[in-house]
mmCIF file of C-alpha atoms and ligand atoms in Angstrom:
data_model
loop_
_atom_site.group_PDB
_atom_site.id
_atom_site.type_symbol
_atom_site.label_atom_id
_atom_site.label_comp_id
_atom_site.label_asym_id
_atom_site.label_seq_id
_atom_site.Cartn_x
_atom_site.Cartn_y
_atom_site.Cartn_z
ATOM 1 C CA MET A 593 107.213 105.963 110.315
ATOM 2 C CA PHE A 594 106.199 109.144 108.595
ATOM 3 C CA PHE A 595 103.810 109.212 105.642
ATOM 4 C CA ARG A 596 102.657 111.931 103.280
ATOM 5 C CA GLN A 597 100.077 111.696 100.528
ATOM 6 C CA ILE A 598 100.540 114.536 98.048
ATOM 7 C CA ARG A 599 97.748 115.664 95.755
ATOM 8 C CA THR A 600 99.265 117.080 92.578
ATOM 9 C CA LYS A 601 98.595 117.706 88.849
ATOM 10 C CA GLU A 602 96.175 115.634 86.723
ATOM 11 C CA SER A 603 94.328 114.426 89.845
ATOM 12 C CA SER A 604 97.442 112.432 90.679
ATOM 13 C CA LEU A 605 98.548 111.325 94.119
ATOM 14 C CA SER A 606 102.222 110.954 95.038
ATOM 15 C CA TYR A 607 103.674 109.452 98.199
ATOM 16 C CA PHE A 608 106.603 110.188 100.460
ATOM 17 C CA PHE A 609 107.195 107.939 103.439
ATOM 18 C CA GLY A 610 109.884 106.242 105.408
ATOM 19 C CA CYS A 611 111.652 105.895 108.729
ATOM 20 C CA ALA A 612 112.534 109.122 110.497
ATOM 21 C CA THR A 613 114.386 107.211 113.250
ATOM 22 C CA LEU A 614 116.961 105.823 110.837
ATOM 23 C CA GLY A 615 116.664 108.669 108.310
ATOM 24 C CA LYS A 616 115.545 106.752 105.189
ATOM 25 C CA ALA A 617 112.712 107.582 102.810
ATOM 26 C CA VAL A 618 111.043 106.470 99.586
ATOM 27 C CA ALA A 619 109.206 108.640 97.034
ATOM 28 C CA VAL A 620 106.545 107.123 94.787
ATOM 29 C CA ASP A 621 104.986 108.460 91.574
ATOM 30 C CA VAL A 622 106.687 111.845 91.663
ATOM 31 C CA VAL A 623 105.221 114.282 89.116
ATOM 32 C CA ALA A 624 107.546 116.531 87.121
ATOM 33 C CA GLY A 625 107.771 119.941 88.761
ATOM 34 C CA ASP A 626 107.321 118.543 92.275
ATOM 35 C CA GLU A 627 110.948 117.522 92.793
ATOM 36 C CA GLU A 628 111.847 120.568 94.883
ATOM 37 C CA MET A 629 108.874 119.937 97.154
ATOM 38 C CA PHE A 630 110.128 116.383 97.808
ATOM 39 C CA LEU A 631 113.584 117.757 98.630
ATOM 40 C CA GLU A 632 111.991 120.159 101.086
ATOM 41 C CA GLN A 633 109.955 117.355 102.678
ATOM 42 C CA ALA A 634 113.163 115.299 103.033
ATOM 43 C CA ARG A 635 114.886 118.238 104.739
ATOM 44 C CA MET A 636 111.928 118.685 107.102
ATOM 45 C CA GLU A 637 112.007 115.001 108.116
ATOM 46 C CA ASN A 638 115.833 114.911 108.149
ATOM 47 C CA VAL A 639 115.869 111.805 105.940
ATOM 48 C CA SER A 640 117.728 110.773 102.807
ATOM 49 C CA ILE A 641 115.741 109.436 99.861
ATOM 50 C CA THR A 642 117.052 105.966 99.001
ATOM 51 C CA HIS A 643 114.519 104.910 96.356
ATOM 52 C CA VAL A 644 112.266 106.753 93.922
ATOM 53 C CA ILE A 645 109.690 104.381 92.451
ATOM 54 C CA ASP A 646 107.228 104.813 89.604
ATOM 55 C CA THR A 647 104.385 102.292 89.866
ATOM 56 C CA HIS A 648 104.417 102.183 86.029
ATOM 57 C CA ILE A 649 105.411 104.324 83.051
ATOM 58 C CA HIS A 650 102.701 106.975 83.261
ATOM 59 C CA ALA A 651 100.674 108.003 80.210
ATOM 60 C CA ASP A 652 98.847 111.005 81.638
ATOM 61 C CA HIS A 653 101.617 113.096 83.226
ATOM 62 C CA TYR A 654 105.364 113.649 82.995
ATOM 63 C CA SER A 655 107.259 111.779 85.695
ATOM 64 C CA GLY A 656 109.663 113.659 87.933
ATOM 65 C CA GLY A 657 110.949 110.408 89.408
ATOM 66 C CA ARG A 658 114.156 110.037 87.437
ATOM 67 C CA ASN A 659 115.088 113.679 87.938
ATOM 68 C CA LEU A 660 114.499 113.504 91.705
ATOM 69 C CA ALA A 661 116.505 110.265 91.973
ATOM 70 C CA GLU A 662 119.439 111.830 90.101
ATOM 71 C CA ARG A 663 119.381 114.921 92.300
ATOM 72 C CA VAL A 664 119.606 112.956 95.548
ATOM 73 C CA GLY A 665 121.630 109.945 94.358
ATOM 74 C CA ALA A 666 118.720 107.549 94.977
ATOM 75 C CA ARG A 667 117.829 104.464 92.982
ATOM 76 C CA TYR A 668 115.152 105.101 90.363
ATOM 77 C CA ALA A 669 113.072 101.936 90.285
ATOM 78 C CA LEU A 670 110.598 100.498 87.775
ATOM 79 C CA HIS A 671 109.351 97.001 87.073
ATOM 80 C CA GLU A 672 112.003 94.915 85.333
ATOM 81 C CA SER A 673 109.827 94.568 82.196
ATOM 82 C CA ASP A 674 110.598 98.198 81.338
ATOM 83 C CA ALA A 675 114.210 97.259 80.516
ATOM 84 C CA SER A 676 113.337 96.742 76.859
ATOM 85 C CA LEU A 677 111.264 99.951 76.665
ATOM 86 C CA VAL A 678 113.186 102.735 78.370
ATOM 87 C CA ARG A 679 116.382 104.467 77.219
ATOM 88 C CA PHE A 680 118.067 104.911 80.596
ATOM 89 C CA PRO A 681 119.443 102.649 83.328
ATOM 90 C CA PHE A 682 117.155 101.998 86.290
ATOM 91 C CA HIS A 683 116.878 99.718 89.299
ATOM 92 C CA PRO A 684 114.729 96.783 88.151
ATOM 93 C CA LEU A 685 112.035 95.580 90.546
ATOM 94 C CA ARG A 686 110.746 92.016 90.452
ATOM 95 C CA ASP A 687 107.633 90.493 91.937
ATOM 96 C CA ASN A 688 108.135 89.809 95.655
ATOM 97 C CA ASP A 689 111.271 91.984 95.974
ATOM 98 C CA PHE A 690 111.659 93.568 99.405
ATOM 99 C CA ILE A 691 112.949 97.111 99.883
ATOM 100 C CA GLU A 692 114.081 98.396 103.265
ATOM 101 C CA ALA A 693 113.948 102.044 104.272
ATOM 102 C CA GLY A 694 115.064 101.900 107.883
ATOM 103 C CA ASN A 695 112.260 100.305 109.902
ATOM 104 C CA VAL A 696 109.877 100.486 106.946
ATOM 105 C CA GLY A 697 109.627 97.487 104.640
ATOM 106 C CA ILE A 698 108.135 97.467 101.147
ATOM 107 C CA ARG A 699 107.083 94.286 99.369
ATOM 108 C CA VAL A 700 106.835 94.664 95.587
ATOM 109 C CA ILE A 701 103.791 93.069 93.944
ATOM 110 C CA HIS A 702 103.769 92.887 90.149
ATOM 111 C CA THR A 703 100.172 93.518 89.050
ATOM 112 C CA PRO A 704 100.044 93.756 85.226
ATOM 113 C CA GLY A 705 96.808 94.920 83.646
ATOM 114 C CA HIS A 706 96.583 98.711 83.520
ATOM 115 C CA THR A 707 100.034 98.330 81.959
ATOM 116 C CA PRO A 708 102.378 95.320 81.795
ATOM 117 C CA ASP A 709 104.796 97.028 84.217
ATOM 118 C CA SER A 710 102.252 97.993 86.899
ATOM 119 C CA LEU A 711 103.299 97.536 90.515
ATOM 120 C CA CYS A 712 101.635 97.680 93.897
ATOM 121 C CA LEU A 713 103.720 98.237 97.038
ATOM 122 C CA LEU A 714 102.772 96.549 100.297
ATOM 123 C CA VAL A 715 104.185 98.548 103.192
ATOM 124 C CA THR A 716 105.038 97.407 106.721
ATOM 125 C CA ASP A 717 106.083 99.586 109.643
ATOM 126 C CA ARG A 718 108.212 97.130 111.575
ATOM 127 C CA ARG A 719 108.051 99.350 114.657
ATOM 128 C CA ARG A 720 104.323 98.553 114.757
ATOM 129 C CA GLY A 721 104.399 94.877 113.789
ATOM 130 C CA ASP A 722 105.335 92.375 111.134
ATOM 131 C CA GLU A 723 102.078 92.638 109.160
ATOM 132 C CA PRO A 724 101.617 95.049 106.237
ATOM 133 C CA TRP A 725 99.718 98.212 107.159
ATOM 134 C CA PHE A 726 98.864 99.690 103.766
ATOM 135 C CA ALA A 727 99.305 99.267 100.037
ATOM 136 C CA ILE A 728 100.193 101.818 97.401
ATOM 137 C CA THR A 729 98.126 100.546 94.498
ATOM 138 C CA GLY A 730 99.243 102.742 91.587
ATOM 139 C CA ASP A 731 96.744 102.567 88.729
ATOM 140 C CA THR A 732 95.835 98.938 89.499
ATOM 141 C CA LEU A 733 93.151 99.617 92.121
ATOM 142 C CA PHE A 734 91.556 103.009 92.730
ATOM 143 C CA VAL A 735 88.978 103.951 95.333
ATOM 144 C CA GLY A 736 85.747 102.848 93.651
ATOM 145 C CA ALA A 737 87.412 101.897 90.348
ATOM 146 C CA VAL A 738 90.307 100.094 88.659
ATOM 147 C CA GLY A 739 92.901 101.262 86.143
ATOM 148 C CA ARG A 740 91.889 101.336 82.482
ATOM 149 C CA PRO A 741 93.603 98.545 80.516
ATOM 150 C CA ASP A 742 93.118 99.952 77.009
ATOM 151 C CA LEU A 743 95.961 102.464 76.601
ATOM 152 C CA GLY A 744 98.485 100.091 75.013
ATOM 153 C CA GLY A 745 96.376 98.786 72.144
ATOM 154 C CA HIS A 746 95.833 95.356 73.736
ATOM 155 C CA SER A 747 92.582 96.117 75.547
ATOM 156 C CA GLU A 748 91.125 92.642 76.020
ATOM 157 C CA GLU A 749 94.439 90.964 76.794
ATOM 158 C CA TRP A 750 95.451 93.566 79.376
ATOM 159 C CA ALA A 751 91.921 93.615 80.862
ATOM 160 C CA GLY A 752 92.232 89.857 81.405
ATOM 161 C CA GLN A 753 95.637 90.355 83.036
ATOM 162 C CA LEU A 754 94.135 93.005 85.311
ATOM 163 C CA PHE A 755 91.415 90.556 86.387
ATOM 164 C CA ASP A 756 94.072 87.933 87.152
ATOM 165 C CA SER A 757 96.250 90.418 89.087
ATOM 166 C CA LEU A 758 93.298 91.549 91.197
ATOM 167 C CA GLN A 759 92.000 88.030 91.850
ATOM 168 C CA GLU A 760 95.336 86.379 92.533
ATOM 169 C CA LYS A 761 97.404 89.083 94.193
ATOM 170 C CA ILE A 762 95.194 91.863 95.536
ATOM 171 C CA LEU A 763 91.890 90.414 96.714
ATOM 172 C CA PRO A 764 93.573 87.774 98.920
ATOM 173 C CA LEU A 765 95.168 90.548 101.012
ATOM 174 C CA PRO A 766 93.564 91.172 104.428
ATOM 175 C CA ASP A 767 90.515 93.466 104.507
ATOM 176 C CA HIS A 768 91.972 95.901 107.055
ATOM 177 C CA ILE A 769 94.894 96.957 104.840
ATOM 178 C CA GLU A 770 94.567 100.544 103.653
ATOM 179 C CA ILE A 771 94.916 101.410 100.002
ATOM 180 C CA TYR A 772 96.476 104.538 98.563
ATOM 181 C CA PRO A 773 96.037 104.850 94.781
ATOM 182 C CA ALA A 774 97.852 106.993 92.207
ATOM 183 C CA HIS A 775 94.771 109.019 91.245
ATOM 184 C CA THR A 776 91.514 110.390 92.550
ATOM 185 C CA SER A 777 88.381 111.610 90.747
ATOM 186 C CA GLY A 778 89.110 113.814 87.749
ATOM 187 C CA SER A 779 91.731 111.403 86.378
ATOM 188 C CA VAL A 780 91.216 109.723 83.003
ATOM 189 C CA CYS A 781 93.261 106.669 84.075
ATOM 190 C CA GLY A 782 90.042 104.896 85.063
ATOM 191 C CA LYS A 783 86.296 105.525 85.223
ATOM 192 C CA GLY A 784 84.214 106.317 88.273
ATOM 193 C CA LEU A 785 87.084 107.080 90.659
ATOM 194 C CA SER A 786 86.003 108.387 94.045
ATOM 195 C CA GLY A 787 87.113 111.812 95.249
ATOM 196 C CA LYS A 788 88.242 110.174 98.490
ATOM 197 C CA PRO A 789 91.966 109.494 98.265
ATOM 198 C CA SER A 790 92.152 106.324 100.393
ATOM 199 C CA SER A 791 90.146 103.252 101.324
ATOM 200 C CA THR A 792 90.671 99.710 102.610
ATOM 201 C CA PHE A 793 90.705 96.413 100.767
ATOM 202 C CA GLY A 794 87.688 95.332 102.809
ATOM 203 C CA PHE A 795 85.587 98.339 101.813
ATOM 204 C CA GLU A 796 86.597 98.052 98.150
ATOM 205 C CA LYS A 797 85.760 94.328 98.089
ATOM 206 C CA ARG A 798 82.270 95.199 99.349
ATOM 207 C CA THR A 799 81.582 98.259 97.203
ATOM 208 C CA ASN A 800 83.908 98.567 94.182
ATOM 209 C CA PRO A 801 81.734 97.619 91.165
ATOM 210 C CA LEU A 802 84.700 96.240 89.183
ATOM 211 C CA LEU A 803 85.602 93.835 91.980
ATOM 212 C CA SER A 804 82.196 92.154 91.923
ATOM 213 C CA SER A 805 82.391 90.756 88.368
ATOM 214 C CA PRO A 806 81.644 87.037 88.716
ATOM 215 C CA ASP A 807 84.109 85.900 86.056
ATOM 216 C CA ARG A 808 86.917 87.030 83.759
ATOM 217 C CA GLU A 809 84.703 87.648 80.715
ATOM 218 C CA SER A 810 82.205 89.838 82.597
ATOM 219 C CA PHE A 811 85.103 91.810 84.104
ATOM 220 C CA ILE A 812 86.636 92.395 80.661
ATOM 221 C CA ARG A 813 83.280 93.622 79.309
ATOM 222 C CA ALA A 814 82.662 95.862 82.336
ATOM 223 C CA VAL A 815 86.115 97.442 82.473
ATOM 224 C CA LEU A 816 86.127 98.223 78.744
ATOM 225 C CA SER A 817 82.648 99.768 78.617
ATOM 226 C CA ASP A 818 82.112 103.557 78.782
ATOM 227 C CA ILE A 819 85.832 104.165 78.953
ATOM 228 C CA PRO A 820 86.956 107.844 79.117
ATOM 229 C CA PRO A 821 88.849 109.570 76.268
ATOM 230 C CA VAL A 822 92.586 108.821 76.163
ATOM 231 C CA PRO A 823 94.796 111.283 78.062
ATOM 232 C CA GLY A 824 95.796 114.369 76.024
ATOM 233 C CA GLU A 825 99.328 114.215 74.540
ATOM 234 C CA MET A 826 99.560 110.579 75.663
ATOM 235 C CA GLU A 827 102.085 109.476 73.039
ATOM 236 C CA ARG A 828 104.450 112.338 73.778
ATOM 237 C CA ILE A 829 104.146 111.859 77.564
ATOM 238 C CA VAL A 830 104.926 108.128 77.282
ATOM 239 C CA ALA A 831 107.891 108.860 74.970
ATOM 240 C CA VAL A 832 109.342 111.389 77.445
ATOM 241 C CA ASN A 833 108.768 109.063 80.410
ATOM 242 C CA ARG A 834 110.574 106.280 78.517
ATOM 243 C CA GLY A 835 113.496 108.610 77.800
ATOM 244 C CA GLU A 836 112.920 108.532 74.032
ATOM 245 C CA CYS A 837 112.865 112.335 73.925
ATOM 246 C CA ARG A 838 112.924 115.280 76.303
HETATM 247 FE FE1 FE2 B 726 98.585 105.110 84.585
#
């Protein structure tokens, strides 16, 4: 497989990976303005982009995902819960869906909390083995932090959902799996993010302060304390990303 992590605007990280042997690729969390760069990467690898996925409707930057998908004829994919929120057709992803891009397999994990539509993607290179190798964790789990759950006006409820997602779906994953989040330090989508753009589940379980809360209530208190200011222009960015305006 090939794999690129792309550092872009707003301390965001995008991903482009797939199977060069069979010429299939997936783009994740594409930021508006980067579409041409993804097209160039696809030309370099001689692959066609089959899926463009946003791990959630972003509140801190304009998504380029839908535009890129339209330009290459790929499926633009979001969690199915966005059907009632967005004003355009998309490919709905459900928990436990499996996407194939040649020899690369992607298991969809629905991890509500940062937002109700948040996804993680568990990726397997079937040329290397049947076990997942890494996870793209969106704004659910960062290196040294977790996604803020307060941007939708349901802080405590979403914080509780984030605790449940982490405990039930993320922490049981094997320690050796690498994690690749949607942001690094400098982002306001969480607090205390590391500047290092990748980690492993094992290292985060040992060192991430938000993963050591003994119970749901302590987690909710910890994740909602000392939270950063909301992203600038958040309402307009969300409206554009939902297709409510341009
Ligand atoms: Fe986010």
